[in-house]
Amino acid sequence: MARNKEFDVEGALDAAIGVFRLHGYAGTSASMLIIAMGIGRQSLYDTFGDKWQLYCAAVRRYSELECAAHFTALNRGPRAIDGIRTMMERIVIEARQPCLGVSSLSEFGNANPELVSLREGIGNRLRKAISNKIQEAQVQGDIASRLDAGHAAGFLIANIAGIRLSARGGAGDAELRALGHLAISALR
């Protein structure tokens, strides 16, 4: 008879996310994961499969949580531009925390179809939400109507990655804030 899991699966997955955020896939060992997750090696494999399956589950969960935080930020404020600004400010504030999405893209690029599919699905939802908010801000007169909303959303997403990479590379708080403000200013 199978025993019930004696650990919090989501908590263990969140711990794995922390390890992968800091060390990437290649830099993370199974030993690092079981220590951080507080589980035995067999529990790791029984619950998550192998290291690759755990990594994909971690990227999926991280991406979904990050998108939810972006969506929440986008819906703040009385005007659409307020939500866009809130999203960018959130990125600047949290930029020093390694981003599993950016590191996954940096480490694997488009070489792994499973990660590409995962990123496309979640990325498309985020791009659509940002694009919709940009269109709303255009109607309200806060973003230039001449801009293609889809391209502008792609521009903001690229800037989000750039801000996170700049922070990882040692950029100071003032520079990170300036990058966030410049991204918004470019939409006017």
mmCIF file of C-alpha atoms in Angstrom:
data_model
loop_
_atom_site.group_PDB
_atom_site.id
_atom_site.type_symbol
_atom_site.label_atom_id
_atom_site.label_comp_id
_atom_site.label_asym_id
_atom_site.label_seq_id
_atom_site.Cartn_x
_atom_site.Cartn_y
_atom_site.Cartn_z
ATOM 1 C CA MET A 1 0.000 0.000 0.000
ATOM 2 C CA ALA A 2 1.372 3.419 -0.942
ATOM 3 C CA ARG A 3 2.179 5.789 1.878
ATOM 4 C CA ASN A 4 0.981 9.383 1.908
ATOM 5 C CA LYS A 5 3.590 11.997 1.178
ATOM 6 C CA GLU A 6 5.031 13.170 4.463
ATOM 7 C CA PHE A 7 6.099 16.556 3.184
ATOM 8 C CA ASP A 8 4.591 19.643 1.627
ATOM 9 C CA VAL A 9 5.037 19.103 -2.106
ATOM 10 C CA GLU A 10 4.527 22.790 -3.038
ATOM 11 C CA GLY A 11 6.900 23.880 -0.257
ATOM 12 C CA ALA A 12 9.518 21.426 -1.517
ATOM 13 C CA LEU A 13 9.014 22.681 -5.067
ATOM 14 C CA ASP A 14 9.408 26.285 -3.870
ATOM 15 C CA ALA A 15 12.677 25.295 -2.181
ATOM 16 C CA ALA A 16 13.865 23.728 -5.453
ATOM 17 C CA ILE A 17 12.961 26.949 -7.247
ATOM 18 C CA GLY A 18 15.259 28.813 -4.864
ATOM 19 C CA VAL A 19 18.172 26.487 -5.642
ATOM 20 C CA PHE A 20 17.623 26.587 -9.410
ATOM 21 C CA ARG A 21 17.291 30.406 -9.298
ATOM 22 C CA LEU A 22 20.714 30.694 -7.693
ATOM 23 C CA HIS A 23 22.608 27.957 -9.512
ATOM 24 C CA GLY A 24 20.753 27.151 -12.744
ATOM 25 C CA TYR A 25 20.108 23.635 -13.906
ATOM 26 C CA ALA A 26 23.697 22.581 -14.601
ATOM 27 C CA GLY A 27 25.006 24.112 -11.364
ATOM 28 C CA THR A 28 22.461 22.326 -9.188
ATOM 29 C CA SER A 29 23.137 18.861 -7.821
ATOM 30 C CA ALA A 30 20.626 16.360 -6.490
ATOM 31 C CA SER A 31 22.306 16.721 -3.092
ATOM 32 C CA MET A 32 21.729 20.483 -3.112
ATOM 33 C CA LEU A 33 18.084 19.887 -3.943
ATOM 34 C CA ILE A 34 17.353 17.284 -1.271
ATOM 35 C CA ILE A 35 19.026 19.427 1.400
ATOM 36 C CA ALA A 36 17.084 22.541 0.389
ATOM 37 C CA MET A 37 13.816 20.657 -0.058
ATOM 38 C CA GLY A 38 14.209 18.780 3.228
ATOM 39 C CA ILE A 39 13.340 15.433 1.667
ATOM 40 C CA GLY A 40 15.119 12.194 0.934
ATOM 41 C CA ARG A 41 16.546 11.293 -2.428
ATOM 42 C CA GLN A 42 13.895 8.621 -2.987
ATOM 43 C CA SER A 43 11.089 11.070 -2.169
ATOM 44 C CA LEU A 44 12.512 13.489 -4.728
ATOM 45 C CA TYR A 45 12.490 10.835 -7.444
ATOM 46 C CA ASP A 46 9.157 9.293 -6.416
ATOM 47 C CA THR A 47 7.414 12.677 -6.377
ATOM 48 C CA PHE A 48 9.101 14.655 -9.140
ATOM 49 C CA GLY A 49 10.815 12.050 -11.321
ATOM 50 C CA ASP A 50 14.332 13.008 -12.216
ATOM 51 C CA LYS A 51 16.206 16.310 -11.881
ATOM 52 C CA TRP A 52 15.007 17.456 -15.318
ATOM 53 C CA GLN A 53 11.342 16.862 -14.493
ATOM 54 C CA LEU A 54 11.803 18.703 -11.197
ATOM 55 C CA TYR A 55 13.451 21.583 -13.063
ATOM 56 C CA CYS A 56 10.562 21.797 -15.545
ATOM 57 C CA ALA A 57 8.047 21.718 -12.676
ATOM 58 C CA ALA A 58 10.023 24.476 -10.941
ATOM 59 C CA VAL A 59 10.153 26.639 -14.075
ATOM 60 C CA ARG A 60 6.410 26.108 -14.630
ATOM 61 C CA ARG A 61 5.478 27.004 -11.032
ATOM 62 C CA TYR A 62 7.851 29.976 -10.937
ATOM 63 C CA SER A 63 6.519 31.285 -14.254
ATOM 64 C CA GLU A 64 2.906 30.930 -13.176
ATOM 65 C CA LEU A 65 3.553 32.736 -9.876
ATOM 66 C CA GLU A 66 5.502 35.474 -11.651
ATOM 67 C CA CYS A 67 2.738 35.941 -14.240
ATOM 68 C CA ALA A 68 0.139 36.168 -11.487
ATOM 69 C CA ALA A 69 2.210 38.890 -9.801
ATOM 70 C CA HIS A 70 2.508 40.731 -13.143
ATOM 71 C CA PHE A 71 -1.257 40.478 -13.703
ATOM 72 C CA THR A 72 -1.953 41.827 -10.211
ATOM 73 C CA ALA A 73 0.411 44.749 -10.791
ATOM 74 C CA LEU A 74 -1.080 45.485 -14.208
ATOM 75 C CA ASN A 75 -4.501 45.896 -12.627
ATOM 76 C CA ARG A 76 -3.409 48.463 -10.050
ATOM 77 C CA GLY A 77 -4.366 52.097 -10.280
ATOM 78 C CA PRO A 78 -7.177 54.045 -11.870
ATOM 79 C CA ARG A 79 -5.524 54.254 -15.309
ATOM 80 C CA ALA A 80 -3.906 51.578 -17.461
ATOM 81 C CA ILE A 81 -0.532 53.358 -17.381
ATOM 82 C CA ASP A 82 -0.615 53.100 -13.566
ATOM 83 C CA GLY A 83 -0.756 49.311 -13.833
ATOM 84 C CA ILE A 84 2.093 49.220 -16.342
ATOM 85 C CA ARG A 85 4.153 51.507 -14.119
ATOM 86 C CA THR A 86 3.359 49.358 -11.054
ATOM 87 C CA MET A 87 4.506 46.251 -12.914
ATOM 88 C CA MET A 88 7.799 47.878 -13.876
ATOM 89 C CA GLU A 89 8.328 49.239 -10.360
ATOM 90 C CA ARG A 90 7.770 45.744 -8.980
ATOM 91 C CA ILE A 91 10.432 44.403 -11.321
ATOM 92 C CA VAL A 92 12.899 47.073 -10.204
ATOM 93 C CA ILE A 93 12.237 46.356 -6.523
ATOM 94 C CA GLU A 94 12.658 42.597 -6.968
ATOM 95 C CA ALA A 95 15.390 42.722 -9.617
ATOM 96 C CA ARG A 96 18.149 41.492 -7.296
ATOM 97 C CA GLN A 97 16.366 38.170 -6.823
ATOM 98 C CA PRO A 98 17.541 35.835 -9.578
ATOM 99 C CA CYS A 99 14.834 35.151 -12.155
ATOM 100 C CA LEU A 100 14.362 31.483 -13.030
ATOM 101 C CA GLY A 101 12.707 32.460 -16.311
ATOM 102 C CA VAL A 102 15.645 34.578 -17.476
ATOM 103 C CA SER A 103 18.213 32.049 -16.273
ATOM 104 C CA SER A 104 16.333 29.213 -17.999
ATOM 105 C CA LEU A 105 16.344 31.158 -21.248
ATOM 106 C CA SER A 106 20.029 32.031 -20.829
ATOM 107 C CA GLU A 107 20.996 28.452 -20.018
ATOM 108 C CA PHE A 108 18.922 26.622 -22.632
ATOM 109 C CA GLY A 109 17.795 29.178 -25.228
ATOM 110 C CA ASN A 110 15.465 27.402 -27.651
ATOM 111 C CA ALA A 111 17.362 24.089 -27.511
ATOM 112 C CA ASN A 112 14.806 22.232 -25.406
ATOM 113 C CA PRO A 113 11.309 21.830 -26.885
ATOM 114 C CA GLU A 114 9.707 21.193 -23.476
ATOM 115 C CA LEU A 115 10.997 24.489 -22.076
ATOM 116 C CA VAL A 116 10.177 26.342 -25.291
ATOM 117 C CA SER A 117 6.588 25.106 -25.113
ATOM 118 C CA LEU A 118 6.302 26.028 -21.438
ATOM 119 C CA ARG A 119 7.760 29.518 -22.005
ATOM 120 C CA GLU A 120 5.586 30.133 -25.061
ATOM 121 C CA GLY A 121 2.374 29.253 -23.261
ATOM 122 C CA ILE A 122 3.018 31.413 -20.234
ATOM 123 C CA GLY A 123 4.835 34.091 -22.221
ATOM 124 C CA ASN A 124 1.923 34.474 -24.623
ATOM 125 C CA ARG A 125 -0.493 35.025 -21.729
ATOM 126 C CA LEU A 126 1.779 37.699 -20.273
ATOM 127 C CA ARG A 127 2.362 39.381 -23.637
ATOM 128 C CA LYS A 128 -1.405 39.481 -24.283
ATOM 129 C CA ALA A 129 -2.133 40.979 -20.845
ATOM 130 C CA ILE A 130 0.525 43.663 -21.297
ATOM 131 C CA SER A 131 -0.603 44.347 -24.867
ATOM 132 C CA ASN A 132 -4.210 44.747 -23.721
ATOM 133 C CA LYS A 133 -3.133 47.151 -20.988
ATOM 134 C CA ILE A 134 -1.071 49.127 -23.524
ATOM 135 C CA GLN A 135 -4.085 49.388 -25.840
ATOM 136 C CA GLU A 136 -6.165 50.636 -22.924
ATOM 137 C CA ALA A 137 -3.497 53.221 -22.093
ATOM 138 C CA GLN A 138 -3.458 54.289 -25.756
ATOM 139 C CA VAL A 139 -7.206 54.899 -25.672
ATOM 140 C CA GLN A 140 -6.711 56.922 -22.474
ATOM 141 C CA GLY A 141 -4.000 58.987 -24.204
ATOM 142 C CA ASP A 142 -1.125 57.900 -21.931
ATOM 143 C CA ILE A 143 0.772 55.839 -24.529
ATOM 144 C CA ALA A 144 1.449 56.887 -28.098
ATOM 145 C CA SER A 145 -1.230 55.575 -30.443
ATOM 146 C CA ARG A 146 1.352 55.129 -33.209
ATOM 147 C CA LEU A 147 2.927 52.207 -31.340
ATOM 148 C CA ASP A 148 1.943 48.649 -32.145
ATOM 149 C CA ALA A 149 0.696 47.309 -28.792
ATOM 150 C CA GLY A 150 2.165 43.842 -29.393
ATOM 151 C CA HIS A 151 5.592 45.237 -30.190
ATOM 152 C CA ALA A 152 5.406 47.572 -27.209
ATOM 153 C CA ALA A 153 4.538 44.602 -24.969
ATOM 154 C CA GLY A 154 7.563 42.744 -26.351
ATOM 155 C CA PHE A 155 9.671 45.825 -25.646
ATOM 156 C CA LEU A 156 8.533 45.882 -22.007
ATOM 157 C CA ILE A 157 9.158 42.148 -21.599
ATOM 158 C CA ALA A 158 12.666 42.585 -23.023
ATOM 159 C CA ASN A 159 13.228 45.456 -20.606
ATOM 160 C CA ILE A 160 12.061 43.312 -17.697
ATOM 161 C CA ALA A 161 14.715 40.730 -18.601
ATOM 162 C CA GLY A 162 17.288 43.482 -19.116
ATOM 163 C CA ILE A 163 16.590 45.028 -15.708
ATOM 164 C CA ARG A 164 16.933 41.641 -14.037
ATOM 165 C CA LEU A 165 20.187 40.908 -15.851
ATOM 166 C CA SER A 166 21.509 44.380 -14.997
ATOM 167 C CA ALA A 167 20.745 43.781 -11.324
ATOM 168 C CA ARG A 168 22.450 40.400 -11.481
ATOM 169 C CA GLY A 169 25.439 42.135 -13.046
ATOM 170 C CA GLY A 170 25.686 44.627 -10.173
ATOM 171 C CA ALA A 171 23.714 47.678 -11.343
ATOM 172 C CA GLY A 172 22.858 50.034 -8.502
ATOM 173 C CA ASP A 173 19.370 50.931 -7.340
ATOM 174 C CA ALA A 174 19.405 54.321 -9.088
ATOM 175 C CA GLU A 175 20.354 52.715 -12.402
ATOM 176 C CA LEU A 176 17.649 50.049 -12.065
ATOM 177 C CA ARG A 177 15.021 52.703 -11.319
ATOM 178 C CA ALA A 178 16.230 54.722 -14.323
ATOM 179 C CA LEU A 179 15.928 51.674 -16.579
ATOM 180 C CA GLY A 180 12.343 51.139 -15.417
ATOM 181 C CA HIS A 181 11.456 54.814 -15.963
ATOM 182 C CA LEU A 182 13.101 54.861 -19.403
ATOM 183 C CA ALA A 183 11.087 51.823 -20.489
ATOM 184 C CA ILE A 184 7.842 53.616 -19.565
ATOM 185 C CA SER A 185 9.020 56.910 -21.110
ATOM 186 C CA ALA A 186 9.736 55.184 -24.427
ATOM 187 C CA LEU A 187 6.014 54.384 -24.752
ATOM 188 C CA ARG A 188 4.910 58.024 -24.842
#
